[in-house]
PDB file of C-alpha atoms in Angstrom:
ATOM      1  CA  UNK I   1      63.820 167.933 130.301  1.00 38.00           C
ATOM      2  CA  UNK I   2      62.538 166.042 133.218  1.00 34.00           C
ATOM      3  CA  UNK I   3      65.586 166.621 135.091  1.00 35.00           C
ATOM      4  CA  UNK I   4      65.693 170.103 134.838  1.00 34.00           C
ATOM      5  CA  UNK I   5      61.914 170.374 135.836  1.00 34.00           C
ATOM      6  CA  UNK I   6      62.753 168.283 138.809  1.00 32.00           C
ATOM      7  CA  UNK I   7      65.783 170.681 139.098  1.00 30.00           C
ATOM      8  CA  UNK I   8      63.795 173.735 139.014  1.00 28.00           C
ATOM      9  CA  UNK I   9      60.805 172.198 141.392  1.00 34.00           C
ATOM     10  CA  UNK I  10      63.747 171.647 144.102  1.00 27.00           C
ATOM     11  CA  UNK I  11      64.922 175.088 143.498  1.00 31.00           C
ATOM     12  CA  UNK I  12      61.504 176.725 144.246  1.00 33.00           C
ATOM     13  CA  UNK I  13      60.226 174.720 147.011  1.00 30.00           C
ATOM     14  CA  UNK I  14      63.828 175.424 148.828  1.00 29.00           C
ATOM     15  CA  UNK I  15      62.679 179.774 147.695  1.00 31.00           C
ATOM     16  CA  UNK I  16      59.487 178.862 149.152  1.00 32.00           C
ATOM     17  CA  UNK I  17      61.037 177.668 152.555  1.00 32.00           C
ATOM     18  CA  UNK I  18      62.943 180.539 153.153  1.00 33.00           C
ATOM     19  CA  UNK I  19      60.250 183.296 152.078  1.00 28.00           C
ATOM     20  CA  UNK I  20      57.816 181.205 154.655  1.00 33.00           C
ATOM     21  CA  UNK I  21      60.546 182.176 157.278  1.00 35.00           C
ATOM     22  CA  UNK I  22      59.397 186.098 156.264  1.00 36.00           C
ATOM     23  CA  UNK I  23      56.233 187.813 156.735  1.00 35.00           C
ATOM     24  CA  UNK I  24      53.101 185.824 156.142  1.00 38.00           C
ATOM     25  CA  UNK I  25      49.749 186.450 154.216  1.00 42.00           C
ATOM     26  CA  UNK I  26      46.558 186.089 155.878  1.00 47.00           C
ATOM     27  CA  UNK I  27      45.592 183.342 152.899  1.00 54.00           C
ATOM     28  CA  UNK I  28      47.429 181.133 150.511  1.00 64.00           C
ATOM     29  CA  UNK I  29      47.172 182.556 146.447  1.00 62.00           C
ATOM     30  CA  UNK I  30      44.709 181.568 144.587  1.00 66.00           C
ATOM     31  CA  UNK I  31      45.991 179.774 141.569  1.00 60.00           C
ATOM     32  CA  UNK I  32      44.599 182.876 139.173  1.00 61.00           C
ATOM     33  CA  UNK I  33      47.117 184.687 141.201  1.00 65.00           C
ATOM     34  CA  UNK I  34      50.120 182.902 140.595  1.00 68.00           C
ATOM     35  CA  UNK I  35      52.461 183.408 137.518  1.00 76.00           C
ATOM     36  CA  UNK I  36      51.948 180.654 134.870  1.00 81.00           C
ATOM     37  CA  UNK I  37      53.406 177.882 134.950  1.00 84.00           C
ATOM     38  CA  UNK I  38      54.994 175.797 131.800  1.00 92.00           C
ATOM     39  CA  UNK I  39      53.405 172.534 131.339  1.00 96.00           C
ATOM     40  CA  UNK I  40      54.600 169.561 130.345  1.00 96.00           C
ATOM     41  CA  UNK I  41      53.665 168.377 126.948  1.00 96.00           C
ATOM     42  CA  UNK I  42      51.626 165.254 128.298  1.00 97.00           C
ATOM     43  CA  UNK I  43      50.737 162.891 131.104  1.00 97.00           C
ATOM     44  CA  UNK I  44      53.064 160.264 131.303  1.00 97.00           C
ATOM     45  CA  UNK I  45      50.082 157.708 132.013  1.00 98.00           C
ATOM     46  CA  UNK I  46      48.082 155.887 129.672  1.00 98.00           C
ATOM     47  CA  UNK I  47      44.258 154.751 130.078  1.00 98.00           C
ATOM     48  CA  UNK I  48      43.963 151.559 132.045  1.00 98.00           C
ATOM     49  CA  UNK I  49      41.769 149.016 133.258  1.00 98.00           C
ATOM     50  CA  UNK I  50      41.498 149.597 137.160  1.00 98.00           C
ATOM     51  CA  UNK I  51      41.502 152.903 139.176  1.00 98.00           C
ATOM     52  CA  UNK I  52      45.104 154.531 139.419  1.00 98.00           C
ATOM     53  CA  UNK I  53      46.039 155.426 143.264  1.00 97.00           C
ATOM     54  CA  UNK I  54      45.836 158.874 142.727  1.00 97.00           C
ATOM     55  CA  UNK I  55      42.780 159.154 141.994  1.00 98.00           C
ATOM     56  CA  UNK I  56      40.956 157.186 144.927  1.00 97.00           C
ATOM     57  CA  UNK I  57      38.235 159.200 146.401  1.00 97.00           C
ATOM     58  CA  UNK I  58      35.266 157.626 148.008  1.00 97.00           C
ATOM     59  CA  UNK I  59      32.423 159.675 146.407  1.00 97.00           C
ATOM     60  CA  UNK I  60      33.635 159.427 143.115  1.00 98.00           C
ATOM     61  CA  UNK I  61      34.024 155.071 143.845  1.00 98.00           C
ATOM     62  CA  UNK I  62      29.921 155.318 144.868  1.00 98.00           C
ATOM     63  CA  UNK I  63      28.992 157.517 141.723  1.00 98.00           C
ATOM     64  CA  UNK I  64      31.614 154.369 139.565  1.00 98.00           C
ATOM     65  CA  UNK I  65      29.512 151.594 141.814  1.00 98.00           C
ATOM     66  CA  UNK I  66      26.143 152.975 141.463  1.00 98.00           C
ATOM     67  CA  UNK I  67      26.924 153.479 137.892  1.00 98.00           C
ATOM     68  CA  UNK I  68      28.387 150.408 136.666  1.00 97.00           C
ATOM     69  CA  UNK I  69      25.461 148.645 138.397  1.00 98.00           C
ATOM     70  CA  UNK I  70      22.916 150.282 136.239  1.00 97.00           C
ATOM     71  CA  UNK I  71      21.587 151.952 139.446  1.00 98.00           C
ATOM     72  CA  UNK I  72      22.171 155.777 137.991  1.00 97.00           C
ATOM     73  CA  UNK I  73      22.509 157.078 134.405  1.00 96.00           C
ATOM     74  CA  UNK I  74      23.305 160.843 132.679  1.00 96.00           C
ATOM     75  CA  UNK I  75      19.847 161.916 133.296  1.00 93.00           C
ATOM     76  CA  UNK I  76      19.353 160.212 136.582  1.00 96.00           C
ATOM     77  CA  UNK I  77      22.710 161.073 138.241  1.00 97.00           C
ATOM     78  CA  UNK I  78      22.365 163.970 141.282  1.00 96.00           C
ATOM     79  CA  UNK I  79      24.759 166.231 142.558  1.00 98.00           C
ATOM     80  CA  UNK I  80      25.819 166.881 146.596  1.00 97.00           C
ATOM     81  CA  UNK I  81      24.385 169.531 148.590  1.00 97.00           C
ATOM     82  CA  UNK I  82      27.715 170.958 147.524  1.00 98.00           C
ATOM     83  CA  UNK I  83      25.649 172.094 144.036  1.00 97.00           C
ATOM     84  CA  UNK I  84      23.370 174.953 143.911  1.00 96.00           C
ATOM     85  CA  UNK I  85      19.569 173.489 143.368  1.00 95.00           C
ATOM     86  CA  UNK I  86      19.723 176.458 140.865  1.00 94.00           C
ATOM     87  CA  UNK I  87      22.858 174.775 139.373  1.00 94.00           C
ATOM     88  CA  UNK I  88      22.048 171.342 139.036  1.00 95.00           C
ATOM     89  CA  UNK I  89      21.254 171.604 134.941  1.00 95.00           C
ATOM     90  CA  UNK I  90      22.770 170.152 131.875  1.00 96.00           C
ATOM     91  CA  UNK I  91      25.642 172.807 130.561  1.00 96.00           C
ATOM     92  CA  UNK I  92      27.310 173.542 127.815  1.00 94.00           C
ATOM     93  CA  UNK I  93      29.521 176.317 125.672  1.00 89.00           C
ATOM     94  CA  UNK I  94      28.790 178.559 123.289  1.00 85.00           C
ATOM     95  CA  UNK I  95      31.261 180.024 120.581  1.00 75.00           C
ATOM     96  CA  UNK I  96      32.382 182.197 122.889  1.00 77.00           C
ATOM     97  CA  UNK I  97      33.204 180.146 126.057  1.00 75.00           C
ATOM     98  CA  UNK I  98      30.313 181.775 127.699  1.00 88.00           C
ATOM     99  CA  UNK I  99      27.984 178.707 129.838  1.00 91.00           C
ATOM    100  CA  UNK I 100      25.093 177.933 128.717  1.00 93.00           C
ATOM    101  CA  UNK I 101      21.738 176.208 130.049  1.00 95.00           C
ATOM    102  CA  UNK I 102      21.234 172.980 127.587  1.00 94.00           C
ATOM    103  CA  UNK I 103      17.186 171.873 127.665  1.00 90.00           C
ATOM    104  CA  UNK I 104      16.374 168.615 128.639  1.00 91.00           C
ATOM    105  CA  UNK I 105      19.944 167.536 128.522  1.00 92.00           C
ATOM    106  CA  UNK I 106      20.043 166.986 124.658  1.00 92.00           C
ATOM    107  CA  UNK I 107      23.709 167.241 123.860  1.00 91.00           C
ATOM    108  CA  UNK I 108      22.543 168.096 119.691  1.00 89.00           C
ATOM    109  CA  UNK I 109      21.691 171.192 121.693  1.00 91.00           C
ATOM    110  CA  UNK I 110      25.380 172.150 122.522  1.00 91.00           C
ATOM    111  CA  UNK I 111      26.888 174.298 119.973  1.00 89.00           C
ATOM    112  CA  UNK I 112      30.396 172.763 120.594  1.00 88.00           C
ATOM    113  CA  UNK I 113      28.904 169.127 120.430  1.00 90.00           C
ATOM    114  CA  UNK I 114      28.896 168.093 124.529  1.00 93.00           C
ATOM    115  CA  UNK I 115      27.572 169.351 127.762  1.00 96.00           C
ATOM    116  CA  UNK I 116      28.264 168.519 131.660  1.00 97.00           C
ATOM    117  CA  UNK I 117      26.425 168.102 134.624  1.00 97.00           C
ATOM    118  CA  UNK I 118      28.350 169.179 138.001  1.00 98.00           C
ATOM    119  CA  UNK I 119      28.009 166.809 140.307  1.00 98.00           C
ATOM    120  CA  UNK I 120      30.299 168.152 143.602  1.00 98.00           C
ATOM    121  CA  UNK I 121      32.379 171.401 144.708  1.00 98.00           C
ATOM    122  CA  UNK I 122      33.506 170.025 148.260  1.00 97.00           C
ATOM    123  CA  UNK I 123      35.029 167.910 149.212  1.00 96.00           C
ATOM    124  CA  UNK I 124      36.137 167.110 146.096  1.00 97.00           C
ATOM    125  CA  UNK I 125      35.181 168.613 142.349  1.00 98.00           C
ATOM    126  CA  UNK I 126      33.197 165.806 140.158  1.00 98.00           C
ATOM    127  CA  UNK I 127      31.420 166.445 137.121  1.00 98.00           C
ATOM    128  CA  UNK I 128      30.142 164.241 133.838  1.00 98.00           C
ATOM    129  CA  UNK I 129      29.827 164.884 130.494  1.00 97.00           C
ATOM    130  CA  UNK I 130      28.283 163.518 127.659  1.00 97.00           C
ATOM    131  CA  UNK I 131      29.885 164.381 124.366  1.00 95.00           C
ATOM    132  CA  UNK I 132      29.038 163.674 120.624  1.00 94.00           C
ATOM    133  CA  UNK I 133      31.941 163.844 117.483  1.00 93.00           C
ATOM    134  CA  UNK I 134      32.993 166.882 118.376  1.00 93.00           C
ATOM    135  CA  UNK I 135      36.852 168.793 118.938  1.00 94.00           C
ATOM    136  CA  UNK I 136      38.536 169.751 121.800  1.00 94.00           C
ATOM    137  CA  UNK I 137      41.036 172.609 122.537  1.00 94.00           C
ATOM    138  CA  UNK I 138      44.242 171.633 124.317  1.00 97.00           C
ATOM    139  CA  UNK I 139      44.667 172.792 127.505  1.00 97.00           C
ATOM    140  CA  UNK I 140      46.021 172.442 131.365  1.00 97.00           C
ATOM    141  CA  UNK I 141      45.255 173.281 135.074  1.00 95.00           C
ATOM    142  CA  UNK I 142      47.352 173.005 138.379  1.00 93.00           C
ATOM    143  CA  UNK I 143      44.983 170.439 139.769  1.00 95.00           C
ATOM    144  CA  UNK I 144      45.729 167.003 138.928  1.00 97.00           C
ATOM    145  CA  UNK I 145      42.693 165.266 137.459  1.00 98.00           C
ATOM    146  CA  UNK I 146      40.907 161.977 136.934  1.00 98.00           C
ATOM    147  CA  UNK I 147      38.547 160.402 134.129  1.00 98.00           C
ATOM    148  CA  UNK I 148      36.200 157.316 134.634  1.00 98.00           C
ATOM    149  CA  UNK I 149      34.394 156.811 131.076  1.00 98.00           C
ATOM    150  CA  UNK I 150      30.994 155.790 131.595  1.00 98.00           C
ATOM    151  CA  UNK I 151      30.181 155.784 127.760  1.00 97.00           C
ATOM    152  CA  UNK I 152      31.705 155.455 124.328  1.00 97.00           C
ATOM    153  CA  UNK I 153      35.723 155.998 123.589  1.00 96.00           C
ATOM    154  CA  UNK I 154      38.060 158.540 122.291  1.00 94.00           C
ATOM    155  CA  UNK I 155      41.491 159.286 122.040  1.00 96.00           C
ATOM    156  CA  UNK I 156      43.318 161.121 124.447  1.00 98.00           C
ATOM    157  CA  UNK I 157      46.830 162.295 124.454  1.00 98.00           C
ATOM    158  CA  UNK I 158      49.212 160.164 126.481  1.00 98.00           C
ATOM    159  CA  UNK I 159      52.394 159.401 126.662  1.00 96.00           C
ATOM    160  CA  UNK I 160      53.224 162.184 123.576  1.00 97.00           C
ATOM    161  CA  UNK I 161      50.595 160.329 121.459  1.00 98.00           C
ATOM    162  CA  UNK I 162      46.974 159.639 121.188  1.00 98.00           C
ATOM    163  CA  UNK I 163      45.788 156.539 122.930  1.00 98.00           C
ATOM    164  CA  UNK I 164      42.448 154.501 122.559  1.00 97.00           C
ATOM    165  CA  UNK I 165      40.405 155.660 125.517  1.00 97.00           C
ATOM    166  CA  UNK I 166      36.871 153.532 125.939  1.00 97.00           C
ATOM    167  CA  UNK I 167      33.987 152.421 128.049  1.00 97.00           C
ATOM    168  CA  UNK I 168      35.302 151.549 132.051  1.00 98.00           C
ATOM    169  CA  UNK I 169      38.972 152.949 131.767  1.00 98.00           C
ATOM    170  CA  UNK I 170      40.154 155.394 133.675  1.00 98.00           C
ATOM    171  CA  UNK I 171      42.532 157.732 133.182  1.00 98.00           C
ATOM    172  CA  UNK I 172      44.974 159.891 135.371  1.00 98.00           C
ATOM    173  CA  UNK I 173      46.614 163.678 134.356  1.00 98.00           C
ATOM    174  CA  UNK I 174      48.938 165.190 137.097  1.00 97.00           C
ATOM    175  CA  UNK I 175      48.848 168.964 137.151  1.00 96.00           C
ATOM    176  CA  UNK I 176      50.392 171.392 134.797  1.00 96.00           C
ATOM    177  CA  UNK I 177      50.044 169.041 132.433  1.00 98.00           C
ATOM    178  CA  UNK I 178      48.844 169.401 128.909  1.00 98.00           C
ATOM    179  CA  UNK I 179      45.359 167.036 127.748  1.00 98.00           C
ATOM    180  CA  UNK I 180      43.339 166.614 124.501  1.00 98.00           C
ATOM    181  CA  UNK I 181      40.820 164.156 123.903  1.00 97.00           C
ATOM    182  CA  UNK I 182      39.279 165.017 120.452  1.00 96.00           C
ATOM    183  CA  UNK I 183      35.618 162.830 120.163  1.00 96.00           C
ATOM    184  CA  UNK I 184      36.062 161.436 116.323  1.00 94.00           C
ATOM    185  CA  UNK I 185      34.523 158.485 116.955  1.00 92.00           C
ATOM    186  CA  UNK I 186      30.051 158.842 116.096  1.00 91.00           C
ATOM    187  CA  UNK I 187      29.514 156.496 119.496  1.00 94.00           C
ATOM    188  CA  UNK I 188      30.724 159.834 121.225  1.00 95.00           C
ATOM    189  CA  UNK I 189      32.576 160.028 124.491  1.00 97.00           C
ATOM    190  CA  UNK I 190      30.955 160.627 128.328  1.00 97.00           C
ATOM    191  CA  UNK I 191      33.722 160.604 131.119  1.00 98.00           C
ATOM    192  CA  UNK I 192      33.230 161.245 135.206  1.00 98.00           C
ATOM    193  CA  UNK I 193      36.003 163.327 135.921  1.00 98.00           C
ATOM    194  CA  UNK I 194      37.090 164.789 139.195  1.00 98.00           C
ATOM    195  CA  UNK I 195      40.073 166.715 140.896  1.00 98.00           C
ATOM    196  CA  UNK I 196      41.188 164.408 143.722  1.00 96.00           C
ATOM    197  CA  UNK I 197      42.996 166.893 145.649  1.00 94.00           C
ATOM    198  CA  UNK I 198      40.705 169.633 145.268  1.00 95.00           C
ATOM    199  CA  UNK I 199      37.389 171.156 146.333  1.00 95.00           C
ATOM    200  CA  UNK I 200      35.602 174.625 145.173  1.00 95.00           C
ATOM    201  CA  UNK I 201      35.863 175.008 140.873  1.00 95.00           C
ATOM    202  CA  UNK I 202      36.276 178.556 141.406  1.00 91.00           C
ATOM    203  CA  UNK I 203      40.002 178.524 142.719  1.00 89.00           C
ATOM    204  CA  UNK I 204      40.902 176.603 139.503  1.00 92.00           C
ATOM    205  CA  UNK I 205      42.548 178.247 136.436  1.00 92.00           C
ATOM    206  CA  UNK I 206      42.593 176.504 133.503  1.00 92.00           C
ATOM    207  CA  UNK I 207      45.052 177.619 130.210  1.00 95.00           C
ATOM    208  CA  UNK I 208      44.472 177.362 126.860  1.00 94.00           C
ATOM    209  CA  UNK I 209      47.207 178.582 124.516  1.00 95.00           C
ATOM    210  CA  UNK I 210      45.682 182.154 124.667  1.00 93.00           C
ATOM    211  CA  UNK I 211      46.720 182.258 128.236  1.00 93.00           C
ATOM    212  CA  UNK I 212      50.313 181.697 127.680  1.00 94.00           C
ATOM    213  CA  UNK I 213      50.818 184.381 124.715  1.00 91.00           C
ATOM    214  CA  UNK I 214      54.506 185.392 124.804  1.00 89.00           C
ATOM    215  CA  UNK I 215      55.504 182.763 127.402  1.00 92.00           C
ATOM    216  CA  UNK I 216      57.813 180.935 124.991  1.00 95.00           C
ATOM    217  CA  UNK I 217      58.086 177.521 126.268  1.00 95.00           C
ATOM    218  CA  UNK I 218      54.521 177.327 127.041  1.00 96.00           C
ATOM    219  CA  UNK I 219      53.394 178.204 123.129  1.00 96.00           C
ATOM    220  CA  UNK I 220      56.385 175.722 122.325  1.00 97.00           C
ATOM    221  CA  UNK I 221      54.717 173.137 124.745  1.00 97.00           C
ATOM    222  CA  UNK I 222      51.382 174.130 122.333  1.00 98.00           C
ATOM    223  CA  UNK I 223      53.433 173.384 119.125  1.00 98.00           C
ATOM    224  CA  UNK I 224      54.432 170.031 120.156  1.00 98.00           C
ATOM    225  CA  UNK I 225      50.751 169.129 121.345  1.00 98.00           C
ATOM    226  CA  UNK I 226      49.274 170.155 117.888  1.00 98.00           C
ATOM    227  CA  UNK I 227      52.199 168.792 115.962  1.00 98.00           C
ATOM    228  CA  UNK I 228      51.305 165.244 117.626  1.00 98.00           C
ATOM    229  CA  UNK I 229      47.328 165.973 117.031  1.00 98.00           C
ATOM    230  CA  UNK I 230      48.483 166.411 113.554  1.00 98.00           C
ATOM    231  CA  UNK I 231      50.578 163.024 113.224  1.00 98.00           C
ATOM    232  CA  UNK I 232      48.359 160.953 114.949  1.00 98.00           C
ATOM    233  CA  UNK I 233      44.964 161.977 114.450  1.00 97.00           C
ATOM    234  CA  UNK I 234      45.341 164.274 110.928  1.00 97.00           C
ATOM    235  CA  UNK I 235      43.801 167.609 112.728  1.00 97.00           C
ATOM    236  CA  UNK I 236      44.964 170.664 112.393  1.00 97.00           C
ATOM    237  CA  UNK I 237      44.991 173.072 115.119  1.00 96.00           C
ATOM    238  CA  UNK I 238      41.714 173.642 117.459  1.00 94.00           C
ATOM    239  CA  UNK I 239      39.329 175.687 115.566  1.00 91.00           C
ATOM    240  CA  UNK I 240      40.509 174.566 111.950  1.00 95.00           C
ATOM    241  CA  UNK I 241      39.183 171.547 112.192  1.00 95.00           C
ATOM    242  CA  UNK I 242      34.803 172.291 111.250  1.00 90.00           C
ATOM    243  CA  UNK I 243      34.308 169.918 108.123  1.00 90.00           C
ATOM    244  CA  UNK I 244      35.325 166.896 110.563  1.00 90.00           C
ATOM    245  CA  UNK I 245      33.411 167.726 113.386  1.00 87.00           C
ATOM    246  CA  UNK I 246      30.297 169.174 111.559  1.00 78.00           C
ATOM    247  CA  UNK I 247      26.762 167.892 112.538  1.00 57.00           C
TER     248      UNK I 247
END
C-alpha cells in the first residue's frame, strides 16, 4: 500500500508540473477546495521522549520552556497578537460541533468533556487543551501536526495500534493521516499542539468519516481505525461509546 501511495504521489506531482506549464490562477486552492484525499490509516510514529524534527518551531519551544519551568500554566498561558482579544477564551463543543464559550475555563463545563485555548494563527497555528475522560472521533487534515502533553496521558493511535501517550512526550502526525486519542484514563489528557508548516486555522479542513461518505477507501480507511479502537481499547464506534465516558 505504501508503494502505490508513493506511486500515485509521483504520478500527481509529475500532473501538477505540466498543468503549472498552462494557465495560472491568481491564488493557490484552499484545501476546502481540493478533492479529498484518502488517508492513511495511521501515523507511522509513536510518542517519544524528545521533540521529533518535524515539528521544531521556535514559539512552540518557548511556550514547552516556559511551561516545563513552571513559569506558565492552562489558565496563565497567552496567545500572540495573532489571536483576537475577543478570541482569547476557553472553548469547547457542543453536541452539534457548534463552538462554544466555556466560563472560567472549567472543562466539567464542556459538554464533550475538554476545551482549548488558541494560542497562535501566524506564523504558525498553536493551541492547548485540557481534556477530562472523555471520547474522541477519528479524524484527519492535510496539515501535518504536532502534540507536546503538558498534563496527564492517553492513548493515541500509532503505528495501527493504541500507544501509551503521557506527561512530556511528544508526538508527530504527517498529513492525511488518520488520529484518535480517546481520554479513558480519570487523570485526563492536556496536549500543546501545533501545525508546523502552517499559519491561519481557517485554510484547514479537517474530515471526519461524514466527509468521506461514498469515497470507498476513505470509509474503508474508517473501518480499519474503529476495528483497531475496538481491539485495543474495547470501544465501539465514536458516538456509541456514552456509559464509558459518562460524567
Amino acid at each position: 500500500m505504501m508503494k502505490l501511495k508513493m506511486m500515485f504521489g509521483i504520478a500527481a506531482l509529475t500532473s501538477t508540473a505540466a498543468f503549472a506549464q498552462g494557465p495560472q490562477c491568481d491564488h493557490a486552492q484552499l484545501p476546502y477546495q481540493q478533492m479529498t484525499p484518502v488517508p492513511y490509516d495511521s501515523t507511522p510514529y509513536s510518542p517519544q521522549d524528545t521533540m521529533p524534527e518535524q515539528c521544531s518551531n521556535p514559539e512552540v519551544e518557548a511556550y514547552i520552556a516556559a511551561w516545563e519551568a513552571g513559569e506558565i500554566d492552562f489558565t496563565t498561558i497567552q496567545a500572540n497578537d495573532s489571536i483576537a482579544k475577543d478570541q482569547q477564551f476557553c472553548k469547547s463543543l457542543d453536541d452539534d460541533g457548534n463552538v462554544l464559550e466555556i466560563q472560567d475555563c472549567d472543562k466539567s463545563k464542556s459538554p464533550v468533556g475538554y476545551i482549548w485555548k488558541e494560542l497562535s494563527d501566524s506564523p504558525v497555528v498553536i493551541g492547548i487543551t485540557d481534556g477530562g475522560k472523555s471520547d474522541h472521533a477519528p479524524h484527519f487534515h492535510g496539515q501535518p501536526e504536532c502534540y507536546y502533553v503538558v498534563n496527564g496521558e492517553g492513548q493515541t493511535l500509532a503505528d495501527n495500534q493504541f500507544k501509551k501517550l503521557g506527561t512530556g512526550q511528544y508526538f508527530y502526525i504527517p498529513g492525511a493521516t488518520i488520529h484518535n486519542t480517546p481520554i479513558m484514563s480519570d487523570k485526563g489528557l492536556g496536549v500543546m499542539y501545533w501545525y508546523p508548516n502552517n499559519a491561519h486555522f481557517n485554510g484547514f479542513k479537517y474530515y471526519w468519516r461524514k466527509d468521506v461518505k461514498n469515497l470507498r477507501v476513505a470509509e474503508e480507511a474508517f473501518d480499519r481505525v474503529d476495528e483497531i479502537r475496538k481491539r485495543d481499547l474495547n470501544l465501539g464506534p465514536y458516538g456509541t461509546n456514552e456509559a464509558i465516558f459518562k460524567k
